[in-house]
XYZ file of C-alpha atoms in Angstrom:
174
model
C -22.228 -39.483 -38.346
C -21.804 -35.838 -37.283
C -18.483 -34.424 -36.120
C -19.440 -34.331 -32.457
C -20.484 -37.951 -32.505
C -17.322 -38.898 -34.372
C -15.012 -37.336 -31.778
C -16.989 -38.714 -28.862
C -16.910 -42.156 -30.410
C -13.119 -41.906 -30.895
C -12.719 -40.859 -27.238
C -14.986 -43.683 -26.201
C -12.839 -46.141 -28.140
C -9.613 -44.935 -26.525
C -10.783 -44.559 -22.943
C -13.498 -47.126 -22.879
C -16.151 -44.576 -21.833
C -17.600 -41.395 -23.272
C -16.528 -38.177 -21.514
C -19.069 -36.618 -19.177
C -20.381 -33.479 -20.905
C -21.540 -31.983 -17.603
C -18.055 -32.381 -16.172
C -16.558 -30.668 -19.212
C -19.015 -27.763 -18.843
C -18.203 -27.395 -15.130
C -14.474 -27.355 -15.804
C -14.894 -24.784 -18.581
C -17.044 -22.553 -16.325
C -14.442 -22.714 -13.545
C -11.671 -21.949 -16.014
C -13.594 -18.972 -17.385
C -14.340 -17.698 -13.863
C -10.674 -18.033 -12.871
C -9.477 -16.185 -15.956
C -12.053 -13.450 -15.351
C -10.879 -13.060 -11.750
C -7.249 -12.820 -12.851
C -8.142 -10.186 -15.424
C -10.141 -8.170 -12.878
C -7.314 -8.367 -10.334
C -4.704 -7.230 -12.830
C -6.944 -4.341 -13.895
C -7.449 -3.227 -10.286
C -3.721 -3.290 -9.489
C -3.048 -1.230 -12.575
C -5.817 1.201 -11.678
C -3.763 3.521 -9.498
C -1.057 5.570 -11.112
C 1.545 8.045 -9.955
C 2.114 11.342 -11.661
C 5.184 13.440 -10.927
C 4.342 17.034 -10.016
C 6.187 20.117 -8.747
C 6.411 20.763 -5.013
C 4.534 24.033 -5.589
C 1.570 22.048 -7.001
C 0.987 20.360 -3.625
C -1.873 21.606 -1.440
C -0.717 24.358 0.959
C -1.087 22.269 4.170
C 1.258 19.617 2.746
C 3.809 22.226 1.654
C 3.695 23.846 5.104
C 4.098 20.474 6.866
C 7.125 19.554 4.729
C 8.770 22.970 5.117
C 8.217 23.033 8.886
C 9.406 19.490 9.637
C 11.924 18.751 6.870
C 13.374 22.197 6.102
C 16.961 20.888 5.975
C 16.137 18.169 3.405
C 16.176 18.524 -0.369
C 13.055 17.348 -2.209
C 13.905 14.758 -4.885
C 10.468 13.730 -6.205
C 6.856 14.687 -5.563
C 4.162 12.292 -6.776
C 0.414 12.588 -6.991
C -1.395 9.263 -6.585
C -4.442 9.233 -8.851
C -7.004 6.680 -9.895
C -6.745 4.895 -13.258
C -8.388 7.727 -15.151
C -6.286 10.391 -13.445
C -9.440 12.167 -12.318
C -9.382 11.594 -8.560
C -6.353 12.296 -6.406
C -5.901 9.593 -3.789
C -2.867 11.104 -2.091
C 0.613 12.534 -2.439
C 4.149 11.275 -1.823
C 7.248 13.347 -1.174
C 10.638 11.656 -1.495
C 13.690 13.533 -0.241
C 17.254 13.172 -1.529
C 18.315 11.193 1.570
C 15.548 8.619 0.989
C 13.081 9.936 3.564
C 9.501 9.518 2.333
C 6.207 11.059 3.409
C 2.867 9.648 2.276
C -0.154 11.964 2.508
C -3.866 11.308 2.071
C -5.805 13.447 -0.394
C -6.959 15.723 2.450
C -3.342 16.528 3.380
C -3.005 14.345 6.476
C 0.248 12.405 6.660
C -0.277 8.628 6.588
C 3.317 7.454 6.853
C 6.770 8.929 7.371
C 9.765 6.712 6.716
C 13.357 7.856 7.305
C 16.030 5.810 5.553
C 19.226 7.464 6.815
C 17.994 9.573 9.723
C 15.085 9.560 12.155
C 11.523 10.832 12.005
C 11.343 14.384 13.430
C 10.113 14.383 17.032
C 7.762 17.257 16.191
C 5.395 14.924 14.311
C 5.368 12.159 16.927
C 2.700 12.651 19.620
C 4.287 13.722 22.924
C 2.737 10.811 24.882
C 4.333 8.311 22.481
C 7.702 10.085 22.691
C 7.481 9.901 26.488
C 6.762 6.171 26.384
C 9.730 5.571 24.049
C 11.959 7.756 26.251
C 10.968 5.821 29.384
C 10.958 2.277 27.982
C 13.290 2.184 24.982
C 16.178 4.484 25.974
C 14.991 7.203 23.569
C 15.680 4.938 20.585
C 15.169 6.958 17.370
C 11.932 6.423 15.439
C 12.674 5.555 11.796
C 9.082 5.025 10.658
C 5.641 6.084 11.831
C 2.284 5.148 10.307
C -1.246 6.224 11.058
C -3.496 3.188 11.226
C -7.202 2.707 11.894
C -6.445 1.708 15.475
C -3.870 4.468 16.081
C -0.135 4.476 15.358
C 2.533 1.987 14.399
C 6.188 2.933 14.852
C 9.468 1.287 13.999
C 12.503 2.123 16.090
C 16.111 2.142 14.878
C 16.520 -1.061 16.921
C 13.994 -2.718 14.515
C 11.339 -2.997 17.229
C 7.791 -2.222 16.083
C 5.437 -0.582 18.562
C 1.671 -0.094 18.374
C -0.345 2.625 20.105
C -4.076 3.275 20.043
C -5.637 6.652 19.189
C -5.391 7.697 22.850
C -1.613 6.960 22.692
C -1.862 3.920 24.959
C 0.770 1.272 24.222
C -0.870 -1.817 22.675
C 2.141 -4.050 22.184
C 4.979 -4.945 19.872
C 5.044 -6.691 16.524
């Protein structure tokens, strides 16, 4: 009797029936697919990396934006977000000593500004949005602003989150 037959016969003796080989194959395929998906997911999350750079290494538009709007803040860290191979820059982050952070896209457009201990400068908030906040939220300070596909998302110091479309029309609260 070959080994395979021996083990199957032992299983048959214990359980009263031989195991279904098709079921075993299906389970093994699902297990292999699951493990492959986990491996792919872990590789993709590890694909982006941050590299610390000097402020002077930032593109000029980003340097000008930071100097114009955050001139009284001290830069703590500047990071370049690159792909796994370090070949393609996906964006930049500036972190100031007070915890304020600015996230830029690779073309130099700010994506998010988050103020930890102060407020977002009014100069970077569209005037129509500032007017709406002034009229409806007692000029509550903005502590975070994000550019989204639909427009803007803001968080006020009062923890209220507001959404505006690209034409600065109020969409609602989160």
